[in-house]
PDB file of C-alpha atoms in Angstrom:
ATOM      1  CA  MET A1252      -2.876  17.123 -10.572  1.00  0.00           C
ATOM      2  CA  THR A1253      -3.209  15.789  -6.790  1.00  0.00           C
ATOM      3  CA  THR A1254      -4.137  12.395  -6.601  1.00  0.00           C
ATOM      4  CA  TYR A1255      -4.767   9.705  -4.268  1.00  0.00           C
ATOM      5  CA  ASP A1256      -2.391   6.686  -3.838  1.00  0.00           C
ATOM      6  CA  VAL A1257      -2.923   3.813  -1.814  1.00  0.00           C
ATOM      7  CA  THR A1258      -1.344   0.335  -1.269  1.00  0.00           C
ATOM      8  CA  VAL A1259      -3.514  -2.727  -2.274  1.00  0.00           C
ATOM      9  CA  PRO A1260      -2.412  -6.228  -0.732  1.00  0.00           C
ATOM     10  CA  LEU A1261      -2.249  -9.617  -3.397  1.00  0.00           C
ATOM     11  CA  ARG A1262      -3.800 -12.291  -2.217  1.00  0.00           C
ATOM     12  CA  TRP A1263      -1.932 -15.442  -3.373  1.00  0.00           C
ATOM     13  CA  SER A1264      -5.011 -16.994  -4.713  1.00  0.00           C
ATOM     14  CA  ASP A1265      -5.121 -14.244  -7.047  1.00  0.00           C
ATOM     15  CA  GLN A1266      -2.068 -15.328  -9.388  1.00  0.00           C
ATOM     16  CA  ASP A1267      -3.560 -17.871 -12.003  1.00  0.00           C
ATOM     17  CA  ALA A1268      -1.493 -21.052 -13.940  1.00  0.00           C
ATOM     18  CA  TYR A1269       1.150 -18.440 -15.652  1.00  0.00           C
ATOM     19  CA  ARG A1270       1.477 -16.619 -11.865  1.00  0.00           C
ATOM     20  CA  HIS A1271       0.476 -13.789 -12.317  1.00  0.00           C
ATOM     21  CA  VAL A1272      -2.434 -11.795 -11.043  1.00  0.00           C
ATOM     22  CA  ASN A1273      -5.944 -12.878 -12.799  1.00  0.00           C
ATOM     23  CA  HIS A1274      -7.996 -10.217 -14.495  1.00  0.00           C
ATOM     24  CA  ALA A1275     -11.108 -10.709 -12.941  1.00  0.00           C
ATOM     25  CA  LYS A1276      -8.265 -10.297  -9.753  1.00  0.00           C
ATOM     26  CA  VAL A1277      -6.852  -7.048 -11.102  1.00  0.00           C
ATOM     27  CA  VAL A1278     -10.659  -5.692 -11.549  1.00  0.00           C
ATOM     28  CA  THR A1279     -10.791  -6.857  -7.399  1.00  0.00           C
ATOM     29  CA  LEU A1280      -8.052  -4.855  -7.084  1.00  0.00           C
ATOM     30  CA  LEU A1281      -9.163  -1.747  -8.924  1.00  0.00           C
ATOM     31  CA  GLU A1282     -12.235  -1.769  -6.867  1.00  0.00           C
ATOM     32  CA  ASP A1283     -10.491  -2.515  -3.339  1.00  0.00           C
ATOM     33  CA  ALA A1284      -8.672   0.983  -4.345  1.00  0.00           C
ATOM     34  CA  ARG A1285     -11.401   2.304  -5.016  1.00  0.00           C
ATOM     35  CA  ALA A1286     -13.612   1.941  -2.209  1.00  0.00           C
ATOM     36  CA  ALA A1287     -10.342   3.588  -0.517  1.00  0.00           C
ATOM     37  CA  LEU A1288     -10.788   6.531  -1.484  1.00  0.00           C
ATOM     38  CA  LEU A1289     -14.693   6.894  -1.736  1.00  0.00           C
ATOM     39  CA  PHE A1290     -15.071   5.506   2.120  1.00  0.00           C
ATOM     40  CA  ASP A1291     -12.960   5.328   3.584  1.00  0.00           C
ATOM     41  CA  ALA A1292     -10.714   8.884   2.636  1.00  0.00           C
ATOM     42  CA  ALA A1293     -14.143  10.837   1.672  1.00  0.00           C
ATOM     43  CA  VAL A1294     -15.415   9.224   5.396  1.00  0.00           C
ATOM     44  CA  GLU A1295     -12.064  10.806   6.379  1.00  0.00           C
ATOM     45  CA  ALA A1296     -12.685  14.221   4.826  1.00  0.00           C
ATOM     46  CA  GLY A1297     -16.679  14.309   6.276  1.00  0.00           C
ATOM     47  CA  VAL A1298     -17.968  12.864   2.942  1.00  0.00           C
ATOM     48  CA  SER A1299     -20.607   9.381   3.562  1.00  0.00           C
ATOM     49  CA  ALA A1300     -22.966  10.034   1.086  1.00  0.00           C
ATOM     50  CA  PHE A1301     -20.581   7.565  -1.645  1.00  0.00           C
ATOM     51  CA  GLU A1302     -21.704   4.787   0.972  1.00  0.00           C
ATOM     52  CA  ALA A1303     -25.265   5.775   0.257  1.00  0.00           C
ATOM     53  CA  GLY A1304     -25.347   3.962  -3.056  1.00  0.00           C
ATOM     54  CA  LEU A1305     -22.555   3.978  -5.754  1.00  0.00           C
ATOM     55  CA  LEU A1306     -23.374   1.855  -9.098  1.00  0.00           C
ATOM     56  CA  VAL A1307     -20.631   1.134 -11.981  1.00  0.00           C
ATOM     57  CA  ALA A1308     -21.809   2.473 -15.242  1.00  0.00           C
ATOM     58  CA  LYS A1309     -18.392   1.308 -17.218  1.00  0.00           C
ATOM     59  CA  VAL A1310     -14.644  -0.423 -16.374  1.00  0.00           C
ATOM     60  CA  ALA A1311     -12.210  -0.026 -18.909  1.00  0.00           C
ATOM     61  CA  VAL A1312      -8.616  -1.844 -18.276  1.00  0.00           C
ATOM     62  CA  ALA A1313      -5.389  -1.731 -20.160  1.00  0.00           C
ATOM     63  CA  TYR A1314      -2.881  -4.311 -19.419  1.00  0.00           C
ATOM     64  CA  ARG A1315       0.714  -2.660 -20.159  1.00  0.00           C
ATOM     65  CA  ARG A1316       2.454  -5.805 -17.828  1.00  0.00           C
ATOM     66  CA  PRO A1317       1.942  -8.932 -15.941  1.00  0.00           C
ATOM     67  CA  ILE A1318       1.694  -8.240 -12.235  1.00  0.00           C
ATOM     68  CA  PRO A1319       3.258 -11.053 -10.548  1.00  0.00           C
ATOM     69  CA  TRP A1320       1.999 -11.398  -6.747  1.00  0.00           C
ATOM     70  CA  HIS A1321       4.624  -9.665  -4.311  1.00  0.00           C
ATOM     71  CA  PRO A1322       4.507  -9.391  -0.300  1.00  0.00           C
ATOM     72  CA  ARG A1323       4.065  -5.108  -0.869  1.00  0.00           C
ATOM     73  CA  GLY A1324       1.234  -5.513  -3.190  1.00  0.00           C
ATOM     74  CA  VAL A1325       0.617  -3.161  -5.684  1.00  0.00           C
ATOM     75  CA  ARG A1326       0.150   0.420  -5.555  1.00  0.00           C
ATOM     76  CA  ALA A1327      -2.811   2.390  -6.597  1.00  0.00           C
ATOM     77  CA  ARG A1328      -2.576   5.519  -7.877  1.00  0.00           C
ATOM     78  CA  MET A1329      -6.057   7.187  -8.548  1.00  0.00           C
ATOM     79  CA  TRP A1330      -8.074  10.570  -9.868  1.00  0.00           C
ATOM     80  CA  CYS A1331     -10.628  12.232 -11.063  1.00  0.00           C
ATOM     81  CA  GLU A1332     -12.237  12.560 -14.507  1.00  0.00           C
ATOM     82  CA  GLN A1333     -15.789  13.919 -16.045  1.00  0.00           C
ATOM     83  CA  VAL A1334     -17.447  15.045 -12.743  1.00  0.00           C
ATOM     84  CA  ARG A1335     -20.581  15.187 -14.450  1.00  0.00           C
ATOM     85  CA  ALA A1336     -24.031  16.432 -12.280  1.00  0.00           C
ATOM     86  CA  ALA A1337     -24.990  12.775 -11.839  1.00  0.00           C
ATOM     87  CA  SER A1338     -21.904  10.716 -12.645  1.00  0.00           C
ATOM     88  CA  PHE A1339     -17.754  10.462 -12.043  1.00  0.00           C
ATOM     89  CA  THR A1340     -14.563   8.854 -13.569  1.00  0.00           C
ATOM     90  CA  VAL A1341     -11.958   7.113 -10.943  1.00  0.00           C
ATOM     91  CA  GLY A1342      -9.286   6.954 -13.345  1.00  0.00           C
ATOM     92  CA  TYR A1343      -6.147   4.446 -11.963  1.00  0.00           C
ATOM     93  CA  GLU A1344      -2.740   3.371 -12.596  1.00  0.00           C
ATOM     94  CA  LEU A1345      -1.755   0.286 -10.513  1.00  0.00           C
ATOM     95  CA  LEU A1346       2.363  -0.034  -9.662  1.00  0.00           C
ATOM     96  CA  LEU A1347       4.468  -2.302  -9.066  1.00  0.00           C
ATOM     97  CA  PRO A1348       6.724  -2.077  -6.491  1.00  0.00           C
ATOM     98  CA  SER A1349      10.202  -0.819  -8.590  1.00  0.00           C
ATOM     99  CA  HIS A1350      13.044  -3.470  -7.391  1.00  0.00           C
ATOM    100  CA  SER A1351      12.435  -7.403  -7.208  1.00  0.00           C
ATOM    101  CA  GLY A1352      13.993  -7.681  -3.360  1.00  0.00           C
ATOM    102  CA  ASP A1353      12.052 -10.096  -0.821  1.00  0.00           C
ATOM    103  CA  GLY A1354      10.204  -7.702   0.321  1.00  0.00           C
ATOM    104  CA  ALA A1355      11.380  -8.652   4.007  1.00  0.00           C
ATOM    105  CA  SER A1356      12.727  -5.189   4.867  1.00  0.00           C
ATOM    106  CA  ASP A1357      10.425  -3.121   2.486  1.00  0.00           C
ATOM    107  CA  SER A1358       7.878  -0.529   4.343  1.00  0.00           C
ATOM    108  CA  PRO A1359       4.740  -0.754   1.891  1.00  0.00           C
ATOM    109  CA  ASP A1360       4.523   2.965   2.353  1.00  0.00           C
ATOM    110  CA  ASP A1361       7.984   4.102   1.314  1.00  0.00           C
ATOM    111  CA  GLY A1362       7.109   5.660  -2.277  1.00  0.00           C
ATOM    112  CA  ASP A1363       9.404   2.839  -4.271  1.00  0.00           C
ATOM    113  CA  TRP A1364       7.023   1.827  -6.864  1.00  0.00           C
ATOM    114  CA  ASP A1365       8.203   2.081 -10.802  1.00  0.00           C
ATOM    115  CA  ALA A1366       5.757   4.747 -11.984  1.00  0.00           C
ATOM    116  CA  ALA A1367       7.443   5.033 -14.881  1.00  0.00           C
ATOM    117  CA  LYS A1368       5.911   1.673 -16.112  1.00  0.00           C
ATOM    118  CA  PRO A1369       2.120   1.099 -14.816  1.00  0.00           C
ATOM    119  CA  ALA A1370       1.160  -2.696 -15.539  1.00  0.00           C
ATOM    120  CA  VAL A1371      -2.648  -1.281 -15.884  1.00  0.00           C
ATOM    121  CA  VAL A1372      -4.291   2.044 -16.872  1.00  0.00           C
ATOM    122  CA  ALA A1373      -7.900   2.352 -16.329  1.00  0.00           C
ATOM    123  CA  ASP A1374     -10.605   3.658 -15.552  1.00  0.00           C
ATOM    124  CA  THR A1375     -14.302   3.512 -14.172  1.00  0.00           C
ATOM    125  CA  GLN A1376     -17.281   4.791 -14.396  1.00  0.00           C
ATOM    126  CA  LEU A1377     -19.707   5.391 -11.129  1.00  0.00           C
ATOM    127  CA  VAL A1378     -22.864   6.897 -11.228  1.00  0.00           C
ATOM    128  CA  PRO A1379     -24.488   7.205  -7.710  1.00  0.00           C
ATOM    129  CA  TYR A1380     -27.917   6.181  -6.569  1.00  0.00           C
ATOM    130  CA  ASP A1381     -30.579   6.334  -4.406  1.00  0.00           C
ATOM    131  CA  LEU A1382     -30.660   2.796  -2.972  1.00  0.00           C
ATOM    132  CA  ALA A1383     -34.111   2.999  -1.390  1.00  0.00           C
ATOM    133  CA  ALA A1384     -35.737   5.184  -4.601  1.00  0.00           C
ATOM    134  CA  GLU A1385     -34.259   3.016  -6.692  1.00  0.00           C
ATOM    135  CA  ARG A1386     -32.582   5.583  -9.435  1.00  0.00           C
ATOM    136  CA  PRO A1387     -29.656   7.693  -9.768  1.00  0.00           C
ATOM    137  CA  ARG A1388     -29.372  10.726  -8.488  1.00  0.00           C
ATOM    138  CA  ARG A1389     -27.313  13.651  -8.772  1.00  0.00           C
ATOM    139  CA  LEU A1390     -24.026  14.368  -7.023  1.00  0.00           C
ATOM    140  CA  THR A1391     -23.803  16.464  -3.542  1.00  0.00           C
ATOM    141  CA  ALA A1392     -22.291  19.606  -3.657  1.00  0.00           C
ATOM    142  CA  GLN A1393     -20.044  17.908  -0.484  1.00  0.00           C
ATOM    143  CA  GLU A1394     -19.317  14.964  -2.812  1.00  0.00           C
ATOM    144  CA  ARG A1395     -18.190  17.244  -5.727  1.00  0.00           C
ATOM    145  CA  SER A1396     -16.136  19.498  -3.214  1.00  0.00           C
ATOM    146  CA  PHE A1397     -14.187  16.148  -2.559  1.00  0.00           C
ATOM    147  CA  LEU A1398     -13.808  15.037  -5.668  1.00  0.00           C
ATOM    148  CA  ASP A1399     -12.573  18.423  -7.275  1.00  0.00           C
ATOM    149  CA  ARG A1400      -9.409  17.557  -4.835  1.00  0.00           C
ATOM    150  CA  TYR A1401      -8.578  15.004  -7.521  1.00  0.00           C
ATOM    151  CA  THR A1402      -9.997  16.068 -10.412  1.00  0.00           C
ATOM    152  CA  VAL A1403      -7.724  16.335 -13.933  1.00  0.00           C
ATOM    153  CA  ALA A1404      -8.576  19.232 -15.963  1.00  0.00           C
TER     154      ALA A1404
END
């Protein structure tokens, strides 16, 4: 399975009184990661239709361990599932840095993430949407081809 991995920064304000990232902020981290895949990476690959409209139909989040604030942020590992004519699902794992140093010398892209124990496992069902017509639309062949790069069997 090919995944799309991106580092998502944590903001100090993402923490709650228990000194870990709040649920609502976790959903925002997922959104930030998804934007990197479906807008940034897709546009780099020549696929800009996602920017025209996508609706979230469902979000499911399972917490495996708290996410404390860390200067390196979290690593979002993403893949696609259930690619259908007019919807698809993005799966995620949010990974924490695998050691607890101060982060001063850590590169955010050095591959040092604890994939053995994801902090969060989630998925988001998305529907391509025609904003002008105010209705769902089918995936284009170009969009489907892009999603196929990251689709699990």
